[in-house]
Short mmCIF file of C-alpha atoms in Angstrom, two decimals:
data_model
loop_
_atom_site.label_atom_id
_atom_site.label_comp_id
_atom_site.label_asym_id
_atom_site.label_seq_id
_atom_site.Cartn_x
_atom_site.Cartn_y
_atom_site.Cartn_z
CA MET G 10 -2.19 21.94 -12.79
CA ALA G 11 -5.15 24.34 -12.81
CA GLY G 12 -7.62 23.64 -10.04
CA LEU G 13 -5.21 21.61 -7.92
CA THR G 14 -3.16 22.99 -5.04
CA PRO G 15 0.56 22.10 -5.22
CA ALA G 16 1.96 19.96 -2.42
CA PRO G 17 5.57 19.22 -1.42
CA LEU G 18 7.43 16.44 -3.21
CA ALA G 19 10.98 15.57 -2.18
CA GLU G 20 13.69 14.31 -4.51
CA CYS G 21 13.39 10.52 -4.39
CA GLY G 22 15.13 9.06 -7.43
CA ALA G 23 12.10 9.50 -9.69
CA PRO G 24 12.35 11.23 -13.07
CA ASP G 25 12.18 15.00 -13.37
CA GLY G 26 8.74 16.43 -14.07
CA GLY G 27 6.87 14.93 -11.12
CA ARG G 28 4.41 17.13 -9.28
CA ALA G 29 2.42 16.57 -6.09
CA TYR G 30 -0.99 17.99 -5.23
CA TRP G 31 -3.33 18.20 -2.27
CA VAL G 32 -6.60 16.37 -2.88
CA LYS G 33 -9.66 16.48 -0.63
CA ALA G 34 -11.68 13.34 0.01
CA ALA G 35 -15.47 13.60 0.27
CA ASP G 36 -15.28 13.92 4.08
CA GLY G 37 -12.79 16.80 3.88
CA VAL G 38 -9.66 14.82 4.75
CA GLN G 39 -6.65 16.08 2.80
CA ILE G 40 -4.47 13.51 1.07
CA ARG G 41 -1.46 13.93 -1.22
CA LEU G 42 -1.22 12.69 -4.81
CA ALA G 43 1.89 12.75 -7.00
CA HIS G 44 1.91 12.57 -10.79
CA TRP G 45 4.71 11.78 -13.19
CA PRO G 46 3.49 12.30 -16.76
CA GLY G 47 3.66 9.69 -19.48
CA ALA G 48 1.82 8.49 -22.56
CA ARG G 49 0.17 5.89 -20.30
CA HIS G 50 0.01 5.61 -16.54
CA VAL G 51 0.06 3.23 -13.57
CA LEU G 52 -1.68 3.98 -10.26
CA ILE G 53 0.39 2.88 -7.25
CA LEU G 54 -1.58 2.13 -4.06
CA PRO G 55 0.91 1.91 -1.15
CA GLY G 56 0.78 -0.08 2.06
CA ARG G 57 0.48 0.98 5.69
CA THR G 58 3.17 3.43 6.87
CA GLU G 59 4.22 4.22 3.30
CA TYR G 60 4.53 7.53 1.49
CA ILE G 61 4.94 8.71 -2.08
CA GLU G 62 8.72 9.17 -2.07
CA LYS G 63 9.30 5.53 -1.10
CA TYR G 64 8.22 4.61 -4.64
CA GLY G 65 10.63 6.98 -6.41
CA GLU G 66 12.82 4.25 -7.86
CA LEU G 67 9.80 2.26 -9.02
CA VAL G 68 8.50 5.40 -10.76
CA ARG G 69 11.93 5.73 -12.39
CA ASP G 70 11.77 2.17 -13.71
CA LEU G 71 8.20 2.62 -14.91
CA GLY G 72 9.34 5.74 -16.77
CA ALA G 73 12.15 3.81 -18.44
CA ALA G 74 9.53 1.33 -19.67
CA GLY G 75 7.33 4.11 -21.05
CA TRP G 76 4.87 4.51 -18.19
CA GLY G 77 3.95 7.56 -16.13
CA ALA G 78 2.70 7.10 -12.60
CA LEU G 79 0.33 8.32 -9.91
CA VAL G 80 1.14 7.60 -6.25
CA VAL G 81 -1.02 8.44 -3.23
CA ASP G 82 -0.45 9.20 0.44
CA TRP G 83 -3.42 7.57 2.16
CA ARG G 84 -4.99 9.45 5.07
CA GLY G 85 -3.02 8.92 8.26
CA GLN G 86 0.38 8.57 6.62
CA GLY G 87 2.93 10.39 4.51
CA LEU G 88 1.99 14.06 4.34
CA ALA G 89 -1.75 13.39 4.34
CA ASP G 90 -3.92 14.46 7.28
CA ARG G 91 -3.49 12.33 10.41
CA ALA G 92 -6.40 11.63 12.70
CA LEU G 93 -4.78 11.77 16.14
CA SER G 94 -2.79 14.27 18.16
CA ASP G 95 -0.04 11.64 18.20
CA PRO G 96 0.96 11.64 14.52
CA LEU G 97 3.00 8.44 14.91
CA CYS G 98 -0.02 6.30 15.80
CA GLY G 99 -1.49 4.83 12.62
CA HIS G 100 -5.22 5.30 13.09
CA ILE G 101 -8.34 4.79 11.01
CA GLY G 102 -11.96 4.83 12.12
CA ASP G 103 -13.05 2.31 9.53
CA PHE G 104 -11.52 0.97 6.32
CA ALA G 105 -14.42 2.51 4.39
CA GLU G 106 -12.57 5.81 4.87
CA PHE G 107 -9.85 4.58 2.53
CA GLN G 108 -12.46 4.16 -0.19
CA ARG G 109 -13.12 7.91 0.03
CA ASP G 110 -9.43 8.44 -0.64
CA LEU G 111 -9.52 6.03 -3.57
CA ASP G 112 -12.59 7.74 -5.03
CA ALA G 113 -10.88 11.14 -4.75
CA VAL G 114 -7.72 9.84 -6.42
CA LEU G 115 -9.63 8.27 -9.30
CA ALA G 116 -11.64 11.45 -9.84
CA VAL G 117 -8.44 13.49 -10.22
CA ALA G 118 -6.73 10.74 -12.22
CA GLY G 119 -9.29 11.17 -14.97
CA THR G 120 -7.76 14.58 -15.64
CA LEU G 121 -4.10 13.99 -14.82
CA ALA G 122 -3.83 10.58 -16.47
CA PRO G 123 -6.70 10.00 -18.90
CA GLY G 124 -7.04 6.58 -20.46
CA PRO G 125 -6.65 3.05 -19.08
CA LEU G 126 -5.15 3.08 -15.58
CA PRO G 127 -3.91 -0.26 -14.21
CA TRP G 128 -3.08 -0.53 -10.51
CA ILE G 129 -0.09 -1.76 -8.53
CA ALA G 130 -1.36 -2.41 -4.99
CA HIS G 131 1.02 -3.27 -2.15
CA SER G 132 0.11 -4.76 1.25
CA MET G 133 -2.64 -2.63 2.83
CA GLY G 134 -3.07 -1.03 -0.58
CA GLY G 135 -4.02 -4.48 -1.84
CA CYS G 136 -6.83 -4.70 0.71
CA ILE G 137 -8.04 -1.23 -0.28
CA ALA G 138 -7.78 -2.12 -3.98
CA LEU G 139 -9.77 -5.34 -3.53
CA ARG G 140 -12.58 -3.46 -1.81
CA GLY G 141 -12.52 -0.91 -4.63
CA LEU G 142 -12.90 -3.70 -7.17
CA MET G 143 -15.76 -5.18 -5.18
CA ARG G 144 -17.42 -1.75 -5.27
CA GLY G 145 -17.32 -1.78 -9.06
CA LYS G 146 -14.06 -0.01 -9.91
CA THR G 147 -12.77 -1.46 -13.18
CA PRO G 148 -9.08 -0.88 -13.88
CA PRO G 149 -7.84 -2.86 -16.88
CA ALA G 150 -5.61 -4.99 -14.61
CA VAL G 151 -4.21 -5.11 -11.07
CA ALA G 152 -0.87 -6.38 -9.75
CA PHE G 153 -0.99 -7.27 -6.06
CA SER G 154 2.33 -7.17 -4.20
CA ALA G 155 1.98 -9.12 -0.92
CA PRO G 156 -1.61 -7.92 -0.43
CA MET G 157 -2.97 -7.64 3.09
CA LEU G 158 -5.78 -10.19 2.71
CA GLY G 159 -5.02 -11.74 6.07
CA LEU G 160 -2.78 -11.06 9.06
CA PRO G 161 -0.54 -13.84 10.42
CA LEU G 162 -1.90 -13.66 13.95
CA PRO G 163 -2.25 -16.72 16.19
CA PRO G 164 -5.97 -17.62 16.40
CA VAL G 165 -6.14 -16.78 20.11
CA GLN G 166 -4.61 -13.34 19.54
CA ALA G 167 -6.94 -12.61 16.62
CA ALA G 168 -9.97 -13.65 18.66
CA LEU G 169 -8.79 -11.52 21.59
CA LEU G 170 -8.36 -8.47 19.36
CA ARG G 171 -11.84 -8.93 17.89
CA PHE G 172 -13.21 -9.08 21.45
CA VAL G 173 -11.12 -6.30 22.99
CA THR G 174 -11.27 -3.62 20.29
CA PRO G 175 -15.05 -2.98 20.53
CA LEU G 176 -14.77 -2.80 24.33
CA ALA G 177 -11.85 -0.39 24.05
CA ARG G 178 -13.91 1.78 21.74
CA LEU G 179 -16.76 1.93 24.27
CA VAL G 180 -14.44 3.44 26.87
CA GLY G 181 -12.52 5.62 24.42
CA ALA G 182 -9.34 3.58 24.64
CA ASP G 183 -9.11 2.35 21.04
CA THR G 184 -6.88 5.22 19.89
CA GLY G 185 -3.91 3.84 21.81
CA TYR G 186 -1.26 1.68 20.19
CA ALA G 187 -2.01 -1.97 19.51
CA PRO G 188 -0.19 -4.38 21.87
CA THR G 189 3.54 -4.91 21.18
CA THR G 190 3.73 -1.71 19.08
CA GLY G 191 4.43 1.94 19.84
CA PRO G 192 5.70 5.20 18.35
CA THR G 193 9.04 3.74 17.23
CA TYR G 194 7.56 0.49 15.93
CA GLY G 195 8.69 -0.29 12.40
CA LEU G 196 11.38 1.03 10.09
CA THR G 197 12.79 3.79 12.32
CA SER G 198 13.86 1.29 15.00
CA MET G 199 14.83 -1.59 12.69
CA GLY G 200 18.34 -2.65 11.87
CA PHE G 201 18.99 -4.37 8.56
CA ASP G 202 19.80 -7.72 10.18
CA ASP G 203 16.40 -7.95 11.91
CA ASN G 204 14.23 -6.24 9.30
CA ASN G 205 11.17 -8.00 7.86
CA LEU G 206 10.88 -5.86 4.72
CA THR G 207 13.68 -6.70 2.28
CA THR G 208 16.85 -8.72 1.84
CA ASP G 209 18.40 -5.89 -0.19
CA ARG G 210 20.71 -3.71 1.91
CA ALA G 211 20.71 -0.75 -0.49
CA GLN G 212 16.91 -0.63 -0.60
CA PHE G 213 16.67 -0.91 3.18
CA ASP G 214 19.17 1.90 3.68
CA ARG G 215 17.34 4.10 1.16
CA MET G 216 13.96 3.62 2.87
CA LYS G 217 15.38 4.20 6.34
CA ALA G 218 17.24 7.34 5.25
CA GLN G 219 13.98 8.77 3.91
CA VAL G 220 12.06 8.45 7.19
CA LEU G 221 15.02 9.57 9.30
CA GLY G 222 15.58 12.51 6.98
CA ASP G 223 11.99 13.79 7.19
CA ALA G 224 10.18 13.00 10.42
CA ARG G 225 6.86 13.92 8.81
CA LEU G 226 7.02 10.69 6.81
CA SER G 227 7.45 8.45 9.87
CA LEU G 228 4.67 6.30 11.25
CA GLY G 229 4.77 3.95 14.21
CA GLY G 230 2.45 1.16 15.21
CA PRO G 231 -1.27 0.97 14.45
CA SER G 232 -3.97 1.87 16.90
CA LEU G 233 -6.25 -0.73 18.43
CA ARG G 234 -9.05 0.65 16.28
CA TRP G 235 -6.94 0.26 13.13
CA MET G 236 -6.38 -3.38 14.04
CA GLY G 237 -10.09 -3.98 14.65
CA ALA G 238 -11.03 -2.22 11.41
CA ALA G 239 -8.46 -4.22 9.45
CA LEU G 240 -9.68 -7.53 10.84
CA ARG G 241 -13.29 -6.63 10.03
CA GLU G 242 -12.42 -5.62 6.48
CA ILE G 243 -10.37 -8.76 5.86
CA ALA G 244 -13.21 -10.94 7.15
CA ALA G 245 -15.80 -9.10 5.05
CA LEU G 246 -13.78 -9.40 1.83
CA ALA G 247 -12.76 -13.06 2.23
CA PRO G 248 -16.04 -14.73 1.10
CA LEU G 249 -16.73 -12.39 -1.82
CA PRO G 250 -16.21 -13.80 -5.34
CA ALA G 251 -13.33 -12.53 -7.43
CA PRO G 252 -14.10 -9.58 -9.68
CA ALA G 253 -13.72 -9.84 -13.44
CA VAL G 254 -10.41 -7.95 -13.57
CA PRO G 255 -7.14 -9.53 -14.77
CA ALA G 256 -4.79 -9.92 -11.81
CA LEU G 257 -1.29 -10.93 -10.79
CA PHE G 258 -0.21 -11.81 -7.24
CA GLY G 259 3.34 -11.79 -5.88
CA LEU G 260 4.44 -13.27 -2.54
CA GLY G 261 7.82 -13.72 -0.87
CA SER G 262 8.38 -16.99 0.94
CA ASP G 263 9.88 -15.15 3.95
CA ASP G 264 7.12 -12.55 4.24
CA THR G 265 5.98 -12.45 7.88
CA ILE G 266 3.72 -9.39 7.59
CA VAL G 267 0.78 -10.82 5.63
CA ALA G 268 -0.91 -14.22 5.80
CA HIS G 269 0.17 -16.52 2.98
CA PRO G 270 -2.89 -18.83 3.04
CA ALA G 271 -5.29 -15.91 2.52
CA ILE G 272 -3.35 -14.73 -0.54
CA ARG G 273 -3.14 -18.22 -2.00
CA HIS G 274 -6.84 -18.81 -1.45
CA ARG G 275 -7.76 -15.54 -3.16
CA ALA G 276 -5.44 -16.16 -6.12
CA ASP G 277 -6.67 -19.75 -6.53
CA GLY G 278 -10.26 -18.53 -6.76
CA TRP G 279 -9.54 -15.70 -9.20
CA PRO G 280 -10.12 -16.84 -12.81
CA GLY G 281 -7.03 -16.33 -14.91
CA ALA G 282 -4.93 -14.89 -12.08
CA ALA G 283 -1.29 -15.91 -11.60
CA LEU G 284 0.49 -16.22 -8.25
CA ILE G 285 4.27 -15.90 -8.37
CA ASP G 286 6.29 -17.15 -5.42
CA TYR G 287 9.69 -15.61 -4.66
CA PRO G 288 11.87 -17.91 -2.52
CA GLY G 289 13.77 -16.05 0.18
CA ALA G 290 12.05 -12.73 -0.50
CA ARG G 291 10.40 -10.69 2.25
CA HIS G 292 7.48 -8.26 2.19
CA GLU G 293 8.64 -5.50 -0.18
CA LEU G 294 8.81 -7.29 -3.54
CA LEU G 295 9.28 -4.01 -5.42
CA MET G 296 12.12 -3.04 -3.06
CA GLU G 297 13.76 -6.44 -2.90
CA ARG G 298 17.02 -7.70 -4.39
CA PRO G 299 17.21 -6.94 -8.13
CA GLU G 300 16.29 -10.38 -9.45
CA VAL G 301 13.02 -10.38 -7.44
CA ARG G 302 12.18 -6.75 -8.07
CA ASP G 303 12.91 -6.90 -11.79
CA ASP G 304 10.99 -10.13 -12.32
CA PHE G 305 7.85 -8.95 -10.53
CA LEU G 306 7.90 -5.61 -12.34
CA ALA G 307 8.42 -7.30 -15.72
CA ARG G 308 5.48 -9.63 -15.11
CA THR G 309 3.38 -6.68 -13.95
CA LEU G 310 4.09 -4.63 -17.06
CA HIS G 311 3.48 -7.62 -19.31
CA LEU G 312 0.03 -7.98 -17.71
CA PHE G 313 -0.67 -4.28 -18.12
CA GLU G 314 0.45 -4.16 -21.74
CA ARG G 315 -1.81 -7.10 -22.60
CA HIS G 316 -4.84 -5.36 -21.15
CA THR G 317 -4.34 -1.71 -22.06
CA GLY G 318 -3.90 -2.08 -25.81
#
C-alpha cells in the first residue's frame, strides 16, 4: 500500500492476499501490522509473547465468515523492535508505551480497513484494549479472550514484586528476568503434557513449530520492569467504571495465566456484557479444542454483527 513500508509475513494458514507493513509509533518504535482485506474487518490485539502468524488460522476462519483482519506485533515481540540487547527478555518501560502502538495501529487502520472495526483482545492485549477504551477509543464491540486484568500471584509474592521492582530500577537491575523465568521460559521449553496454553495437541504443535522455525518470533520471560509495569497498570484499571462499549468475555476453567476473580469482577460490572465459561479449557481459547474455539468465535462474531450493522 502506498505510504507504508512492506514487512515480512510468513505463511501461517491465513488466506492469500495478506500483507504486512512496518508502522512507526509516536516515539519512533517500529511495530509490524498485517492486513487481510475484506468487506469488513476485525482488529486482533495479541497477548504477551505473541506474533502475527500465530493468528493465521483465526484469520482464515474470520475470512470464511466474511471478515478481513488486522493483527499487530506489539513492541518487544514478534518482529517489532525490542528494547533490550537480550531479545528474549520481554521488556517494557511502562504500559503507556503500548498505547502508542495502539494509536499507531488505529491511525493506519482508518486507511487499510475503513468502517466499523471491532476488536478481539487476548490476554495482555485485553489489558491494553481496556486502557484504550478508558482513553476514549470507541470500537463498536470488543471480545476479550482471557484478558490480563489480574495475575494469579500469591499476595506475598505480589507485594514483594511491588516493593522490589522500584528498588531494582534505582540500581539499574530491572531489565533482568523476573524470578522463576529466563530466556527459555514459555513455549520453546514446554512439552504438550505440561503446557498451560491449550488442551488441543494440533494447536500446540502448530504454535511450537512456528517459534522453533523462526527464532525471531521467540520470547522468553518478562523483565522485572515488565512485571512492575503490569501490576501498576492492572491496579490502575481495576477501579475504573466500565466503558459504554458492548463486550464479551471468555475464560477457561483451567487457565492458570490470568486471575479469574479480576475477570469476573470486571464482567459483572460491565452493563450488558456476557462472560462465557469453558470447562476444562486453558488460556488460549481461540487455539483450544474445536468445540471451545468454535463456540467462542461464533459468539464473538454474533456480537460484532449486532453492533456493526
